[in-house]
Amino acid sequence: MASVPSLASSVNQRVADALASALPEAGGADPLLRRSDRADFQANGILALAKKAKANPRELAATVVQGIPTGGLIKEIEVSGPGFLNISVADEAIISTLAARAADDRLGVPLNAAAGTTVIDYAQPNVAKEMHVGHLRSAVIGAAMVEILEFTGEKVVRRHHIGDWGTQFGMLIQYLLEHPHELDHKRGDGDEQASGEEAMSNLNRLYKASRALFDSDEEFKGRARARVVDLQAGEPETLALWQRFVDESKIYFYSVFDKLDMDIQDPDVVGESGYNDMLVETCKLLEESGVAVRSNGALCVFFEDVKGPDGNPTPLIVQKSDGGFGYAATDLSAIRDRVTNLGATELIYVVDARQSLHFKMVFETARRAGWLNDEVKAVQLAFGTVLGKDGKPFKTREGETVRLVDLLDEAIERASAVVREKAQDLTEAEIAERGAQVGIGAVKYADLSTSAARDYKFDLDQMVSLNGDTSVYLQYAYARIQSILRKAGDARPVAHPEVALAPTERALGLHLDAFGELIAEAAAEHAPHKLAAYLYQLASLYTSFYSECPVLKADTPEQVENRLFLCELTARTLSKGMSLLGIRTPEKL
């Protein structure tokens, strides 16, 4: 079905047409229509246009009003202050427009006519290392952006750039070679696959043992360093042992992503090693084009505006003086691959804000090399730090980084307690299932309801609260609607444009109608927090409507059906919006 024009866009068009007629030289000017407390909408653009045309703004506003037909869409218009227009739409127009949205599986949300191909780089754990709280934001924000962009019609290619290469693997591989059973799994009866916890405990034990030996035994250190050379040269036995670390780590990663209710597919995991074959050519292209130059034996790119504390330029080092490659060589090779082989028109990197300078230099280098241009852009969706309740970086009492899996388990435990307290007819199995959906939803929503660039406090008490701006509040609003729809008996949700609306019904209806425009804004600005804010406001407006407008005991059968219609469309919008954020909406809570 075709997309449904929103009430705002329809009103905006009427005002723009009348404005062009009243002031022909302003043809195509934006009336600057906004939602308003004084009416449904306010047009604010006439004042500036009148000044430019040296006209009286109130007189121009009055002329514009005369050119706008009322009836049907627009109920009334008044000129306010120095030329603002306060515009109210008809109840009939609200319900008719919502009925058209409800008839569409996509809720009338348009596809982006200029959709392209976006490669999004997110959820980047390190091989043989535990995932901690710092890995949470990249995964959660990235997964939400994937869903939002795909819903607008964008072709999205997921990339998980895992840390699977580097000098530490020499130490790990050499240790495994000398202690060959350290990654063996203790098989139980019928065990086909190690658990994520067992895989991580194996890796942790091996990492600590190899690090202790590396630090205390010079001969082992020498053998480990030689092993790095073998790894980089692609020596088969060394590569086979390296692959065991990667495979063991994936068992663990996937168990954590599964707990996060995230779908990570193996072909999307392309780590640092995936670009090894391109590194030499990347350096050659940069050097031959003059983008990079040799400085003290290293291949460097210099920038006018990047200087160290001593005032000297700080370059991006693409290749070290000993011939080794840094992160920059891998990141630049990844850009070449994503643009050339994957056909990307946009690259999004969901990476910690503390890496902003690195990515600024990498993107500028890629632009100079011609791999990025006006048709292909790269952006860092930079995110802030997860803080504890005390406002300091989140640590355990012992000062250690918090394990991500411990955090998720605790969220599920807390949420299960909340669900159990409220549950009326749920079995223990249902309480456990809902507890996971509510707990993981709470963690995701706390992250996504904050602008990515800002730090946020990780406070589980607040996250699983039934009151305030939490996913639990939204999930309960959805479950309440499902309960009403189940109790409706023979009454069905039917739109009745002829039925007059109460103020809370109008407010809810106008907000429901803005869903498509909000999705377009969140996609264009890479701002999932705007979708979270929209959904919280939707749930709040629904709560006001529910408390002031009896649904099943309304005055007439038509009013009952119309209010059930508003309930059902609110539930569908909540469910779709929350699914784009990666959050489940249980039918019963």
mmCIF file of N, CA and C in Angstrom, residues 442-515:
data_model
loop_
_atom_site.group_PDB
_atom_site.id
_atom_site.type_symbol
_atom_site.label_atom_id
_atom_site.label_comp_id
_atom_site.label_asym_id
_atom_site.label_seq_id
_atom_site.Cartn_x
_atom_site.Cartn_y
_atom_site.Cartn_z
ATOM 1 N N ALA A 442 14.860 -3.537 29.391
ATOM 2 C CA ALA A 442 15.192 -2.423 30.298
ATOM 3 C C ALA A 442 16.609 -1.912 30.054
ATOM 4 N N VAL A 443 17.531 -2.855 29.880
ATOM 5 C CA VAL A 443 18.937 -2.474 29.637
ATOM 6 C C VAL A 443 19.066 -1.749 28.296
ATOM 7 N N LYS A 444 18.417 -2.280 27.260
ATOM 8 C CA LYS A 444 18.502 -1.659 25.931
ATOM 9 C C LYS A 444 17.869 -0.264 25.946
ATOM 10 N N TYR A 445 16.700 -0.168 26.564
ATOM 11 C CA TYR A 445 15.979 1.111 26.537
ATOM 12 C C TYR A 445 16.740 2.193 27.301
ATOM 13 N N ALA A 446 17.348 1.825 28.437
ATOM 14 C CA ALA A 446 18.116 2.816 29.209
ATOM 15 C C ALA A 446 19.237 3.397 28.353
ATOM 16 N N ASP A 447 19.824 2.541 27.536
ATOM 17 C CA ASP A 447 20.897 2.976 26.633
ATOM 18 C C ASP A 447 20.335 3.828 25.499
ATOM 19 N N LEU A 448 19.258 3.342 24.882
ATOM 20 C CA LEU A 448 18.734 3.985 23.672
ATOM 21 C C LEU A 448 17.912 5.236 23.960
ATOM 22 N N SER A 449 17.444 5.415 25.190
ATOM 23 C CA SER A 449 16.654 6.612 25.493
ATOM 24 C C SER A 449 17.555 7.800 25.826
ATOM 25 N N THR A 450 18.864 7.554 25.861
ATOM 26 C CA THR A 450 19.844 8.627 26.049
ATOM 27 C C THR A 450 20.491 8.917 24.700
ATOM 28 N N SER A 451 20.696 10.176 24.372
ATOM 29 C CA SER A 451 21.443 10.505 23.146
ATOM 30 C C SER A 451 22.774 9.754 23.181
ATOM 31 N N ALA A 452 23.124 9.084 22.087
ATOM 32 C CA ALA A 452 24.309 8.214 22.065
ATOM 33 C C ALA A 452 25.563 8.932 22.563
ATOM 34 N N ALA A 453 25.710 10.204 22.212
ATOM 35 C CA ALA A 453 26.946 10.924 22.529
ATOM 36 C C ALA A 453 27.101 11.177 24.032
ATOM 37 N N ARG A 454 26.004 11.081 24.785
ATOM 38 C CA ARG A 454 26.069 11.378 26.219
ATOM 39 C C ARG A 454 26.412 10.132 27.037
ATOM 40 N N ASP A 455 27.069 10.338 28.181
ATOM 41 C CA ASP A 455 27.261 9.253 29.140
ATOM 42 C C ASP A 455 25.901 8.970 29.792
ATOM 43 N N TYR A 456 25.721 7.769 30.334
ATOM 44 C CA TYR A 456 24.499 7.542 31.109
ATOM 45 C C TYR A 456 24.795 6.651 32.309
ATOM 46 N N LYS A 457 23.976 6.805 33.348
ATOM 47 C CA LYS A 457 24.156 6.038 34.581
ATOM 48 C C LYS A 457 23.414 4.711 34.486
ATOM 49 N N PHE A 458 24.123 3.651 34.817
ATOM 50 C CA PHE A 458 23.525 2.317 34.786
ATOM 51 C C PHE A 458 22.928 2.051 36.165
ATOM 52 N N ASP A 459 21.599 2.200 36.259
ATOM 53 C CA ASP A 459 20.903 2.079 37.534
ATOM 54 C C ASP A 459 19.750 1.091 37.353
ATOM 55 N N LEU A 460 19.984 -0.168 37.753
ATOM 56 C CA LEU A 460 18.987 -1.212 37.490
ATOM 57 C C LEU A 460 17.668 -0.947 38.215
ATOM 58 N N ASP A 461 17.727 -0.349 39.413
ATOM 59 C CA ASP A 461 16.484 -0.041 40.138
ATOM 60 C C ASP A 461 15.585 0.854 39.288
ATOM 61 N N GLN A 462 16.208 1.874 38.684
ATOM 62 C CA GLN A 462 15.449 2.793 37.833
ATOM 63 C C GLN A 462 14.997 2.101 36.542
ATOM 64 N N MET A 463 15.896 1.285 35.967
ATOM 65 C CA MET A 463 15.602 0.653 34.667
ATOM 66 C C MET A 463 14.388 -0.255 34.702
ATOM 67 N N VAL A 464 14.197 -0.986 35.821
ATOM 68 C CA VAL A 464 13.076 -1.941 35.868
ATOM 69 C C VAL A 464 11.871 -1.354 36.614
ATOM 70 N N SER A 465 11.881 -0.026 36.802
ATOM 71 C CA SER A 465 10.759 0.627 37.473
ATOM 72 C C SER A 465 9.543 0.681 36.536
ATOM 73 N N LEU A 466 8.358 0.526 37.152
ATOM 74 C CA LEU A 466 7.120 0.604 36.367
ATOM 75 C C LEU A 466 6.739 2.047 36.086
ATOM 76 N N ASN A 467 7.388 2.986 36.779
ATOM 77 C CA ASN A 467 7.068 4.406 36.611
ATOM 78 C C ASN A 467 8.221 5.118 35.933
ATOM 79 N N GLY A 468 7.882 6.133 35.155
ATOM 80 C CA GLY A 468 8.931 6.934 34.521
ATOM 81 C C GLY A 468 9.302 6.419 33.149
ATOM 82 N N ASP A 469 10.356 6.989 32.614
ATOM 83 C CA ASP A 469 10.767 6.741 31.229
ATOM 84 C C ASP A 469 11.568 5.434 31.154
ATOM 85 N N THR A 470 10.863 4.313 31.201
ATOM 86 C CA THR A 470 11.508 2.995 31.149
ATOM 87 C C THR A 470 10.784 2.113 30.135
ATOM 88 N N SER A 471 11.472 1.070 29.679
ATOM 89 C CA SER A 471 10.816 0.155 28.737
ATOM 90 C C SER A 471 9.709 -0.626 29.437
ATOM 91 N N VAL A 472 9.853 -0.843 30.751
ATOM 92 C CA VAL A 472 8.833 -1.601 31.483
ATOM 93 C C VAL A 472 7.501 -0.845 31.427
ATOM 94 N N TYR A 473 7.580 0.475 31.549
ATOM 95 C CA TYR A 473 6.370 1.313 31.452
ATOM 96 C C TYR A 473 5.708 1.126 30.084
ATOM 97 N N LEU A 474 6.525 1.092 29.042
ATOM 98 C CA LEU A 474 5.991 0.911 27.683
ATOM 99 C C LEU A 474 5.416 -0.500 27.509
ATOM 100 N N GLN A 475 6.138 -1.500 28.043
ATOM 101 C CA GLN A 475 5.671 -2.881 27.904
ATOM 102 C C GLN A 475 4.340 -3.086 28.642
ATOM 103 N N TYR A 476 4.205 -2.462 29.815
ATOM 104 C CA TYR A 476 2.945 -2.588 30.556
ATOM 105 C C TYR A 476 1.809 -1.858 29.841
ATOM 106 N N ALA A 477 2.111 -0.730 29.200
ATOM 107 C CA ALA A 477 1.082 -0.020 28.417
ATOM 108 C C ALA A 477 0.580 -0.935 27.287
ATOM 109 N N TYR A 478 1.515 -1.601 26.608
ATOM 110 C CA TYR A 478 1.147 -2.514 25.524
ATOM 111 C C TYR A 478 0.306 -3.677 26.068
ATOM 112 N N ALA A 479 0.776 -4.288 27.180
ATOM 113 C CA ALA A 479 0.058 -5.437 27.752
ATOM 114 C C ALA A 479 -1.341 -5.032 28.220
ATOM 115 N N ARG A 480 -1.472 -3.817 28.758
ATOM 116 C CA ARG A 480 -2.785 -3.329 29.210
ATOM 117 C C ARG A 480 -3.751 -3.242 28.029
ATOM 118 N N ILE A 481 -3.246 -2.726 26.883
ATOM 119 C CA ILE A 481 -4.109 -2.629 25.688
ATOM 120 C C ILE A 481 -4.557 -4.022 25.248
ATOM 121 N N GLN A 482 -3.632 -4.983 25.245
ATOM 122 C CA GLN A 482 -3.990 -6.347 24.833
ATOM 123 C C GLN A 482 -5.064 -6.915 25.758
ATOM 124 N N SER A 483 -4.969 -6.592 27.037
ATOM 125 C CA SER A 483 -5.966 -7.054 28.008
ATOM 126 C C SER A 483 -7.346 -6.466 27.688
ATOM 127 N N ILE A 484 -7.372 -5.163 27.350
ATOM 128 C CA ILE A 484 -8.644 -4.506 26.991
ATOM 129 C C ILE A 484 -9.240 -5.149 25.736
ATOM 130 N N LEU A 485 -8.388 -5.398 24.740
ATOM 131 C CA LEU A 485 -8.871 -5.992 23.481
ATOM 132 C C LEU A 485 -9.421 -7.402 23.718
ATOM 133 N N ARG A 486 -8.794 -8.147 24.666
ATOM 134 C CA ARG A 486 -9.291 -9.499 24.989
ATOM 135 C C ARG A 486 -10.657 -9.421 25.687
ATOM 136 N N LYS A 487 -10.840 -8.375 26.506
ATOM 137 C CA LYS A 487 -12.087 -8.248 27.275
ATOM 138 C C LYS A 487 -13.225 -7.640 26.453
ATOM 139 N N ALA A 488 -12.949 -7.217 25.234
ATOM 140 C CA ALA A 488 -13.942 -6.463 24.453
ATOM 141 C C ALA A 488 -15.120 -7.323 23.991
ATOM 142 N N GLY A 489 -14.972 -8.644 24.068
ATOM 143 C CA GLY A 489 -16.085 -9.513 23.658
ATOM 144 C C GLY A 489 -16.420 -9.335 22.191
ATOM 145 N N ASP A 490 -17.686 -9.034 21.915
ATOM 146 C CA ASP A 490 -18.137 -8.890 20.522
ATOM 147 C C ASP A 490 -17.765 -7.531 19.923
ATOM 148 N N ALA A 491 -17.426 -6.575 20.780
ATOM 149 C CA ALA A 491 -17.077 -5.238 20.265
ATOM 150 C C ALA A 491 -15.747 -5.308 19.523
ATOM 151 N N ARG A 492 -15.674 -4.688 18.349
ATOM 152 C CA ARG A 492 -14.460 -4.747 17.526
ATOM 153 C C ARG A 492 -13.879 -3.350 17.346
ATOM 154 N N PRO A 493 -12.567 -3.249 17.115
ATOM 155 C CA PRO A 493 -11.989 -1.935 16.823
ATOM 156 C C PRO A 493 -12.421 -1.473 15.427
ATOM 157 N N VAL A 494 -13.168 -0.394 15.350
ATOM 158 C CA VAL A 494 -13.601 0.159 14.059
ATOM 159 C C VAL A 494 -13.471 1.676 14.117
ATOM 160 N N ALA A 495 -12.870 2.265 13.069
ATOM 161 C CA ALA A 495 -12.737 3.728 13.016
ATOM 162 C C ALA A 495 -14.085 4.361 12.677
ATOM 163 N N HIS A 496 -14.467 5.387 13.448
ATOM 164 C CA HIS A 496 -15.713 6.125 13.188
ATOM 165 C C HIS A 496 -15.373 7.617 13.074
ATOM 166 N N PRO A 497 -15.049 8.092 11.865
ATOM 167 C CA PRO A 497 -14.671 9.508 11.708
ATOM 168 C C PRO A 497 -15.761 10.478 12.161
ATOM 169 N N GLU A 498 -17.021 10.017 12.196
ATOM 170 C CA GLU A 498 -18.122 10.925 12.547
ATOM 171 C C GLU A 498 -18.233 11.154 14.057
ATOM 172 N N VAL A 499 -17.523 10.335 14.864
ATOM 173 C CA VAL A 499 -17.641 10.450 16.326
ATOM 174 C C VAL A 499 -16.737 11.584 16.828
ATOM 175 N N ALA A 500 -17.293 12.449 17.669
ATOM 176 C CA ALA A 500 -16.508 13.560 18.242
ATOM 177 C C ALA A 500 -15.442 13.003 19.192
ATOM 178 N N LEU A 501 -14.293 13.669 19.242
ATOM 179 C CA LEU A 501 -13.171 13.204 20.063
ATOM 180 C C LEU A 501 -13.007 14.058 21.310
ATOM 181 N N ALA A 502 -12.667 13.396 22.425
ATOM 182 C CA ALA A 502 -12.288 14.106 23.652
ATOM 183 C C ALA A 502 -10.867 14.631 23.473
ATOM 184 N N PRO A 503 -10.447 15.641 24.266
ATOM 185 C CA PRO A 503 -9.092 16.202 24.109
ATOM 186 C C PRO A 503 -7.973 15.159 24.185
ATOM 187 N N THR A 504 -8.084 14.179 25.106
ATOM 188 C CA THR A 504 -7.005 13.175 25.203
ATOM 189 C C THR A 504 -7.009 12.232 24.001
ATOM 190 N N GLU A 505 -8.174 12.016 23.392
ATOM 191 C CA GLU A 505 -8.235 11.208 22.162
ATOM 192 C C GLU A 505 -7.556 11.943 21.008
ATOM 193 N N ARG A 506 -7.815 13.236 20.925
ATOM 194 C CA ARG A 506 -7.175 14.049 19.862
ATOM 195 C C ARG A 506 -5.658 14.029 20.015
ATOM 196 N N ALA A 507 -5.189 14.244 21.256
ATOM 197 C CA ALA A 507 -3.735 14.295 21.505
ATOM 198 C C ALA A 507 -3.087 12.964 21.130
ATOM 199 N N LEU A 508 -3.735 11.851 21.511
ATOM 200 C CA LEU A 508 -3.217 10.522 21.177
ATOM 201 C C LEU A 508 -3.217 10.321 19.662
ATOM 202 N N GLY A 509 -4.320 10.705 19.006
ATOM 203 C CA GLY A 509 -4.439 10.532 17.553
ATOM 204 C C GLY A 509 -3.386 11.311 16.777
ATOM 205 N N LEU A 510 -3.169 12.561 17.172
ATOM 206 C CA LEU A 510 -2.169 13.397 16.480
ATOM 207 C C LEU A 510 -0.766 12.811 16.652
ATOM 208 N N HIS A 511 -0.492 12.274 17.835
ATOM 209 C CA HIS A 511 0.842 11.683 18.070
ATOM 210 C C HIS A 511 1.015 10.399 17.263
ATOM 211 N N LEU A 512 -0.015 9.572 17.213
ATOM 212 C CA LEU A 512 0.045 8.345 16.395
ATOM 213 C C LEU A 512 0.347 8.683 14.937
ATOM 214 N N ASP A 513 -0.243 9.785 14.461
ATOM 215 C CA ASP A 513 -0.087 10.168 13.052
ATOM 216 C C ASP A 513 1.335 10.621 12.731
ATOM 217 N N ALA A 514 2.107 11.008 13.763
ATOM 218 C CA ALA A 514 3.461 11.540 13.531
ATOM 219 C C ALA A 514 4.522 10.442 13.451
ATOM 220 N N PHE A 515 4.120 9.171 13.541
ATOM 221 C CA PHE A 515 5.084 8.064 13.614
ATOM 222 C C PHE A 515 6.011 8.015 12.398
#
